[in-house]
Amino acid sequence: MNLVTTSNKTQYTQLQNAIKAGTGAPDVAQIEYFALPQFALPGSLVDLSQYGLRDYEKDYTASTWAQVNVGSGLYGLPQDSGPMALFYNKQVFDQYGIAVPKTWDEYIAAAKKLHAADPTKYIAADNGDAGGVSSMIWDAGGRPYTTSSDGKSVKINLQDEGTKKWTAVWNQLLQGKLISNIEGWTDDWYKALGNGTIATLVTGAWMPGVFSESVPDGKGKWAVAPMPTYDGGTAVTAENGGSTESVLKQSSNPALAAAFIRWLNHGNGIKPFLDSGGFPATVADLNASSFKDQKVDYFGGQQIYQVLTAAAGSVGKGWSYLPYQQYANSIFNDTVGKAYANGSDLNAGLVDWQKQLVDYGNQQGFTVTTG
């Protein structure tokens, strides 16, 4: 049995090519949640319900369990998750007398106050990222994609109420030049996180490991808080990142492959993942005092996993990805990305993105409608 880890466009293309060729695919592949529908809906993966894995539903967070259920099938057990939270530079906030924002209106006010006090500092950096935008729309209550259980019919609405709720906030930041355009995951970005140029980061619960490994100058400066809300009410968040392992239909021994997934993501295989800094999807591990109550030195001794574990239980329900989300992400910079580059209306970019997604889906044999 062989296992392949897939995490970028090239690797997904290679996996897709092996599936089309009818040979060369692994027994088990690691697939990110956003990409799972494009492999599950066409029938390329094994439904693991037949091996009793559906009995483990209660052992995982509701949001990650929903992601491995596509149509009527179960196509993996969740490995990790990325419930979102607000990472903020406490040192910078304290220096400029900025309170931790509890609402997005307060976040905008904090952005204005910070940049007015020091024009070299920004509340955040964002030059446009498809995955990040999807998560922010999810958090705002947007549900722009609906796919029929057979995967043949798709509805897209990137102007639904939740999506516009997000753009109403982010347009103010973008058009007001209150966010930096430093590209994420670059040396400049890590440096800016360390020296206070970027004061917050809204991202998944896997980020603490990245901070400790790649932003040494930020040690003792950063803290974690719940995501701001739109109405000041009940906390709600979204997932950003995460993956599962799936059994390919080409596997010569799918029962053994399913047993491997059960061991890896439900049994003793989880421990090495946690020891390496992974953020779990398993409820028992999330609630274990040894995990949840640990004081993290990098974050000044804050028990950050209490915040992040709470976020894991407040992810908005009903989100789904397109059955060709990988393609959607690949053309993001040609559409919505232009709004980021020009400081123009994000809604116009989203409308352009939607048009191209509708055209592409129909060309690929889906029946795609809007609204």
PDB file of C-alpha atoms in Angstrom, residues 42-248:
ATOM      1  CA  PRO A  42     -16.939  11.744 -10.004  1.00  0.00           C
ATOM      2  CA  GLY A  43     -16.545   8.440  -8.165  1.00  0.00           C
ATOM      3  CA  SER A  44     -12.753   8.372  -7.877  1.00  0.00           C
ATOM      4  CA  LEU A  45     -12.752   7.635  -4.140  1.00  0.00           C
ATOM      5  CA  VAL A  46     -14.017   4.768  -2.005  1.00  0.00           C
ATOM      6  CA  ASP A  47     -17.048   5.408   0.212  1.00  0.00           C
ATOM      7  CA  LEU A  48     -15.693   4.438   3.634  1.00  0.00           C
ATOM      8  CA  SER A  49     -19.151   3.920   5.124  1.00  0.00           C
ATOM      9  CA  GLN A  50     -18.953   0.272   4.093  1.00  0.00           C
ATOM     10  CA  TYR A  51     -16.018  -0.229   6.484  1.00  0.00           C
ATOM     11  CA  GLY A  52     -17.814   1.120   9.526  1.00  0.00           C
ATOM     12  CA  LEU A  53     -16.031   4.454   9.667  1.00  0.00           C
ATOM     13  CA  ARG A  54     -19.293   6.372   9.833  1.00  0.00           C
ATOM     14  CA  ASP A  55     -19.602   5.123  13.422  1.00  0.00           C
ATOM     15  CA  TYR A  56     -16.918   7.645  14.409  1.00  0.00           C
ATOM     16  CA  GLU A  57     -18.940  10.773  13.657  1.00  0.00           C
ATOM     17  CA  LYS A  58     -19.244  11.777  17.307  1.00  0.00           C
ATOM     18  CA  ASP A  59     -15.468  11.667  17.701  1.00  0.00           C
ATOM     19  CA  TYR A  60     -14.853  14.619  15.353  1.00  0.00           C
ATOM     20  CA  THR A  61     -15.831  18.277  15.290  1.00  0.00           C
ATOM     21  CA  ALA A  62     -19.021  18.896  13.360  1.00  0.00           C
ATOM     22  CA  SER A  63     -17.345  21.173  10.821  1.00  0.00           C
ATOM     23  CA  THR A  64     -14.609  18.722   9.809  1.00  0.00           C
ATOM     24  CA  TRP A  65     -17.015  15.782   9.708  1.00  0.00           C
ATOM     25  CA  ALA A  66     -19.212  17.754   7.330  1.00  0.00           C
ATOM     26  CA  GLN A  67     -16.231  18.288   5.027  1.00  0.00           C
ATOM     27  CA  VAL A  68     -15.511  14.560   4.559  1.00  0.00           C
ATOM     28  CA  ASN A  69     -19.155  13.837   3.759  1.00  0.00           C
ATOM     29  CA  VAL A  70     -19.727  14.604   0.094  1.00  0.00           C
ATOM     30  CA  GLY A  71     -23.090  13.803  -1.473  1.00  0.00           C
ATOM     31  CA  SER A  72     -24.229  10.640   0.281  1.00  0.00           C
ATOM     32  CA  GLY A  73     -20.754   9.196   0.857  1.00  0.00           C
ATOM     33  CA  LEU A  74     -18.008   9.336   3.474  1.00  0.00           C
ATOM     34  CA  TYR A  75     -14.645   9.879   1.821  1.00  0.00           C
ATOM     35  CA  GLY A  76     -12.220  10.124   4.704  1.00  0.00           C
ATOM     36  CA  LEU A  77     -11.698  10.702   8.400  1.00  0.00           C
ATOM     37  CA  PRO A  78     -10.645  14.252   9.302  1.00  0.00           C
ATOM     38  CA  GLN A  79      -6.995  14.648  10.196  1.00  0.00           C
ATOM     39  CA  ASP A  80      -6.626  18.292  11.101  1.00  0.00           C
ATOM     40  CA  SER A  81      -8.683  21.440  11.208  1.00  0.00           C
ATOM     41  CA  GLY A  82      -8.282  25.188  11.046  1.00  0.00           C
ATOM     42  CA  PRO A  83     -11.021  27.007  12.984  1.00  0.00           C
ATOM     43  CA  MET A  84     -10.256  30.690  12.651  1.00  0.00           C
ATOM     44  CA  ALA A  85      -9.325  33.158  15.350  1.00  0.00           C
ATOM     45  CA  LEU A  86      -7.826  36.627  15.672  1.00  0.00           C
ATOM     46  CA  PHE A  87      -4.086  36.627  16.257  1.00  0.00           C
ATOM     47  CA  TYR A  88      -3.007  40.102  17.358  1.00  0.00           C
ATOM     48  CA  ASN A  89       0.200  41.861  18.361  1.00  0.00           C
ATOM     49  CA  LYS A  90      -0.539  42.715  21.983  1.00  0.00           C
ATOM     50  CA  GLN A  91       2.572  44.855  22.256  1.00  0.00           C
ATOM     51  CA  VAL A  92       1.423  47.071  19.378  1.00  0.00           C
ATOM     52  CA  PHE A  93      -2.152  47.212  20.665  1.00  0.00           C
ATOM     53  CA  ASP A  94      -0.968  48.235  24.128  1.00  0.00           C
ATOM     54  CA  GLN A  95       1.458  50.817  22.719  1.00  0.00           C
ATOM     55  CA  TYR A  96      -1.298  52.627  20.814  1.00  0.00           C
ATOM     56  CA  GLY A  97      -4.114  52.093  23.303  1.00  0.00           C
ATOM     57  CA  ILE A  98      -6.117  49.832  20.993  1.00  0.00           C
ATOM     58  CA  ALA A  99      -8.678  47.491  22.518  1.00  0.00           C
ATOM     59  CA  VAL A 100      -9.036  43.981  21.113  1.00  0.00           C
ATOM     60  CA  PRO A 101     -11.930  44.310  18.636  1.00  0.00           C
ATOM     61  CA  LYS A 102     -14.995  42.237  19.385  1.00  0.00           C
ATOM     62  CA  THR A 103     -16.867  43.300  16.239  1.00  0.00           C
ATOM     63  CA  TRP A 104     -15.780  44.036  12.686  1.00  0.00           C
ATOM     64  CA  ASP A 105     -16.828  47.679  13.131  1.00  0.00           C
ATOM     65  CA  GLU A 106     -14.406  47.856  16.042  1.00  0.00           C
ATOM     66  CA  TYR A 107     -11.783  46.173  13.855  1.00  0.00           C
ATOM     67  CA  ILE A 108     -12.158  48.916  11.217  1.00  0.00           C
ATOM     68  CA  ALA A 109     -11.897  51.562  13.942  1.00  0.00           C
ATOM     69  CA  ALA A 110      -8.750  49.886  15.259  1.00  0.00           C
ATOM     70  CA  ALA A 111      -7.285  49.870  11.744  1.00  0.00           C
ATOM     71  CA  LYS A 112      -7.881  53.593  11.368  1.00  0.00           C
ATOM     72  CA  LYS A 113      -6.493  54.445  14.797  1.00  0.00           C
ATOM     73  CA  LEU A 114      -3.348  52.382  14.278  1.00  0.00           C
ATOM     74  CA  HIS A 115      -2.541  53.689  10.807  1.00  0.00           C
ATOM     75  CA  ALA A 116      -3.202  57.288  11.831  1.00  0.00           C
ATOM     76  CA  ALA A 117      -0.851  56.937  14.799  1.00  0.00           C
ATOM     77  CA  ASP A 118       1.877  55.280  12.727  1.00  0.00           C
ATOM     78  CA  PRO A 119       1.476  55.178   8.924  1.00  0.00           C
ATOM     79  CA  THR A 120       4.061  52.393   8.715  1.00  0.00           C
ATOM     80  CA  LYS A 121       1.767  50.024  10.595  1.00  0.00           C
ATOM     81  CA  TYR A 122      -1.312  48.210   9.312  1.00  0.00           C
ATOM     82  CA  ILE A 123      -4.049  46.211  10.989  1.00  0.00           C
ATOM     83  CA  ALA A 124      -3.424  43.331   8.567  1.00  0.00           C
ATOM     84  CA  ALA A 125      -1.806  42.300   5.310  1.00  0.00           C
ATOM     85  CA  ASP A 126      -3.923  40.966   2.458  1.00  0.00           C
ATOM     86  CA  ASN A 127      -3.064  41.000  -1.225  1.00  0.00           C
ATOM     87  CA  GLY A 128      -5.782  38.510  -2.135  1.00  0.00           C
ATOM     88  CA  ASP A 129      -5.938  34.785  -1.428  1.00  0.00           C
ATOM     89  CA  ALA A 130      -8.730  32.540  -2.663  1.00  0.00           C
ATOM     90  CA  GLY A 131      -8.718  30.265   0.361  1.00  0.00           C
ATOM     91  CA  GLY A 132      -8.645  33.152   2.798  1.00  0.00           C
ATOM     92  CA  VAL A 133     -11.501  34.940   1.029  1.00  0.00           C
ATOM     93  CA  SER A 134     -13.600  31.768   1.016  1.00  0.00           C
ATOM     94  CA  SER A 135     -13.090  31.417   4.768  1.00  0.00           C
ATOM     95  CA  MET A 136     -14.010  35.046   5.393  1.00  0.00           C
ATOM     96  CA  ILE A 137     -17.195  34.656   3.342  1.00  0.00           C
ATOM     97  CA  TRP A 138     -17.974  31.486   5.295  1.00  0.00           C
ATOM     98  CA  ASP A 139     -17.476  33.367   8.578  1.00  0.00           C
ATOM     99  CA  ALA A 140     -19.810  36.143   7.412  1.00  0.00           C
ATOM    100  CA  GLY A 141     -22.599  33.653   6.722  1.00  0.00           C
ATOM    101  CA  GLY A 142     -22.141  33.469   2.967  1.00  0.00           C
ATOM    102  CA  ARG A 143     -22.941  30.152   1.323  1.00  0.00           C
ATOM    103  CA  PRO A 144     -22.164  30.875  -2.335  1.00  0.00           C
ATOM    104  CA  TYR A 145     -21.875  27.289  -3.609  1.00  0.00           C
ATOM    105  CA  THR A 146     -24.501  24.564  -3.743  1.00  0.00           C
ATOM    106  CA  THR A 147     -23.961  21.228  -5.487  1.00  0.00           C
ATOM    107  CA  SER A 148     -26.555  18.505  -6.010  1.00  0.00           C
ATOM    108  CA  SER A 149     -25.889  15.137  -4.370  1.00  0.00           C
ATOM    109  CA  ASP A 150     -25.013  13.599  -7.731  1.00  0.00           C
ATOM    110  CA  GLY A 151     -22.527  16.383  -8.435  1.00  0.00           C
ATOM    111  CA  LYS A 152     -24.100  17.355 -11.733  1.00  0.00           C
ATOM    112  CA  SER A 153     -25.916  20.569 -10.845  1.00  0.00           C
ATOM    113  CA  VAL A 154     -24.176  23.571  -9.307  1.00  0.00           C
ATOM    114  CA  LYS A 155     -25.505  26.930  -8.135  1.00  0.00           C
ATOM    115  CA  ILE A 156     -23.187  29.883  -7.564  1.00  0.00           C
ATOM    116  CA  ASN A 157     -24.052  33.157  -5.857  1.00  0.00           C
ATOM    117  CA  LEU A 158     -21.032  35.259  -4.939  1.00  0.00           C
ATOM    118  CA  GLN A 159     -23.339  38.160  -4.156  1.00  0.00           C
ATOM    119  CA  ASP A 160     -25.389  36.504  -1.436  1.00  0.00           C
ATOM    120  CA  GLU A 161     -26.078  38.303   1.831  1.00  0.00           C
ATOM    121  CA  GLY A 162     -23.119  36.863   3.705  1.00  0.00           C
ATOM    122  CA  THR A 163     -20.652  37.580   0.928  1.00  0.00           C
ATOM    123  CA  LYS A 164     -21.777  41.214   0.764  1.00  0.00           C
ATOM    124  CA  LYS A 165     -21.528  41.429   4.543  1.00  0.00           C
ATOM    125  CA  TRP A 166     -17.845  40.529   4.255  1.00  0.00           C
ATOM    126  CA  THR A 167     -17.130  42.875   1.328  1.00  0.00           C
ATOM    127  CA  ALA A 168     -18.820  45.747   3.205  1.00  0.00           C
ATOM    128  CA  VAL A 169     -16.082  45.402   5.830  1.00  0.00           C
ATOM    129  CA  TRP A 170     -13.117  44.525   3.659  1.00  0.00           C
ATOM    130  CA  ASN A 171     -13.826  47.192   1.043  1.00  0.00           C
ATOM    131  CA  GLN A 172     -13.409  49.827   3.753  1.00  0.00           C
ATOM    132  CA  LEU A 173     -10.018  48.402   4.703  1.00  0.00           C
ATOM    133  CA  LEU A 174      -8.855  47.893   1.136  1.00  0.00           C
ATOM    134  CA  GLN A 175     -10.068  51.161  -0.338  1.00  0.00           C
ATOM    135  CA  GLY A 176      -9.008  53.087   2.750  1.00  0.00           C
ATOM    136  CA  LYS A 177      -5.464  51.723   2.341  1.00  0.00           C
ATOM    137  CA  LEU A 178      -5.627  50.378   5.867  1.00  0.00           C
ATOM    138  CA  ILE A 179      -4.183  46.965   5.026  1.00  0.00           C
ATOM    139  CA  SER A 180      -0.728  46.163   3.721  1.00  0.00           C
ATOM    140  CA  ASN A 181      -0.243  44.436   0.371  1.00  0.00           C
ATOM    141  CA  ILE A 182       2.793  42.474   1.569  1.00  0.00           C
ATOM    142  CA  GLU A 183       2.484  39.017   0.041  1.00  0.00           C
ATOM    143  CA  GLY A 184       1.792  36.263   2.523  1.00  0.00           C
ATOM    144  CA  TRP A 185       4.276  33.503   3.337  1.00  0.00           C
ATOM    145  CA  THR A 186       7.260  35.535   2.135  1.00  0.00           C
ATOM    146  CA  ASP A 187      10.337  36.647   4.076  1.00  0.00           C
ATOM    147  CA  ASP A 188       8.974  40.198   4.116  1.00  0.00           C
ATOM    148  CA  TRP A 189       5.698  38.965   5.572  1.00  0.00           C
ATOM    149  CA  TYR A 190       7.370  37.015   8.362  1.00  0.00           C
ATOM    150  CA  LYS A 191       9.544  40.055   9.117  1.00  0.00           C
ATOM    151  CA  ALA A 192       6.486  42.326   9.250  1.00  0.00           C
ATOM    152  CA  LEU A 193       4.771  39.966  11.700  1.00  0.00           C
ATOM    153  CA  GLY A 194       7.860  40.091  13.871  1.00  0.00           C
ATOM    154  CA  ASN A 195       8.482  43.830  13.895  1.00  0.00           C
ATOM    155  CA  GLY A 196       4.891  45.043  14.330  1.00  0.00           C
ATOM    156  CA  THR A 197       4.256  46.306  10.810  1.00  0.00           C
ATOM    157  CA  ILE A 198       1.329  43.864  10.641  1.00  0.00           C
ATOM    158  CA  ALA A 199      -0.740  43.989  13.822  1.00  0.00           C
ATOM    159  CA  THR A 200      -3.282  41.191  13.321  1.00  0.00           C
ATOM    160  CA  LEU A 201      -3.738  37.983  11.409  1.00  0.00           C
ATOM    161  CA  VAL A 202      -7.124  36.321  10.936  1.00  0.00           C
ATOM    162  CA  THR A 203      -6.371  32.700  10.177  1.00  0.00           C
ATOM    163  CA  GLY A 204      -6.629  29.050  11.197  1.00  0.00           C
ATOM    164  CA  ALA A 205      -5.728  27.417  14.501  1.00  0.00           C
ATOM    165  CA  TRP A 206      -2.646  25.786  12.986  1.00  0.00           C
ATOM    166  CA  MET A 207      -0.876  29.178  12.935  1.00  0.00           C
ATOM    167  CA  PRO A 208       0.873  28.997  16.366  1.00  0.00           C
ATOM    168  CA  GLY A 209       3.380  26.493  15.024  1.00  0.00           C
ATOM    169  CA  VAL A 210       4.168  28.782  12.099  1.00  0.00           C
ATOM    170  CA  PHE A 211       4.687  31.721  14.445  1.00  0.00           C
ATOM    171  CA  SER A 212       7.109  29.837  16.675  1.00  0.00           C
ATOM    172  CA  GLU A 213       9.115  28.443  13.761  1.00  0.00           C
ATOM    173  CA  SER A 214       9.142  31.384  11.344  1.00  0.00           C
ATOM    174  CA  VAL A 215       8.556  34.562  13.384  1.00  0.00           C
ATOM    175  CA  PRO A 216      11.089  34.397  16.223  1.00  0.00           C
ATOM    176  CA  ASP A 217      11.027  38.182  16.726  1.00  0.00           C
ATOM    177  CA  GLY A 218       7.347  37.985  17.601  1.00  0.00           C
ATOM    178  CA  LYS A 219       7.869  35.855  20.689  1.00  0.00           C
ATOM    179  CA  GLY A 220       6.093  37.324  23.692  1.00  0.00           C
ATOM    180  CA  LYS A 221       4.353  39.972  21.580  1.00  0.00           C
ATOM    181  CA  TRP A 222       1.404  38.064  20.118  1.00  0.00           C
ATOM    182  CA  ALA A 223      -1.850  36.848  21.648  1.00  0.00           C
ATOM    183  CA  VAL A 224      -5.031  35.137  20.464  1.00  0.00           C
ATOM    184  CA  ALA A 225      -8.665  36.242  20.699  1.00  0.00           C
ATOM    185  CA  PRO A 226     -11.977  35.057  19.204  1.00  0.00           C
ATOM    186  CA  MET A 227     -12.906  36.233  15.727  1.00  0.00           C
ATOM    187  CA  PRO A 228     -14.753  39.560  15.695  1.00  0.00           C
ATOM    188  CA  THR A 229     -18.467  39.217  14.992  1.00  0.00           C
ATOM    189  CA  TYR A 230     -20.694  41.234  12.692  1.00  0.00           C
ATOM    190  CA  ASP A 231     -23.407  41.948  15.237  1.00  0.00           C
ATOM    191  CA  GLY A 232     -21.719  41.682  18.626  1.00  0.00           C
ATOM    192  CA  GLY A 233     -23.661  38.517  19.312  1.00  0.00           C
ATOM    193  CA  THR A 234     -22.809  34.846  19.511  1.00  0.00           C
ATOM    194  CA  ALA A 235     -19.316  33.937  18.399  1.00  0.00           C
ATOM    195  CA  VAL A 236     -19.111  32.305  15.004  1.00  0.00           C
ATOM    196  CA  THR A 237     -16.132  31.385  12.874  1.00  0.00           C
ATOM    197  CA  ALA A 238     -15.088  29.337   9.852  1.00  0.00           C
ATOM    198  CA  GLU A 239     -12.504  26.765   8.867  1.00  0.00           C
ATOM    199  CA  ASN A 240      -9.302  27.739   7.095  1.00  0.00           C
ATOM    200  CA  GLY A 241      -7.266  24.768   5.922  1.00  0.00           C
ATOM    201  CA  GLY A 242      -7.276  21.140   6.930  1.00  0.00           C
ATOM    202  CA  SER A 243      -7.211  17.804   5.169  1.00  0.00           C
ATOM    203  CA  THR A 244      -8.201  14.178   5.225  1.00  0.00           C
ATOM    204  CA  GLU A 245      -6.900  10.887   3.868  1.00  0.00           C
ATOM    205  CA  SER A 246      -8.970   9.145   1.203  1.00  0.00           C
ATOM    206  CA  VAL A 247      -8.882   5.711  -0.411  1.00  0.00           C
ATOM    207  CA  LEU A 248      -8.621   5.713  -4.191  1.00  0.00           C
TER     208      LEU A 248
END
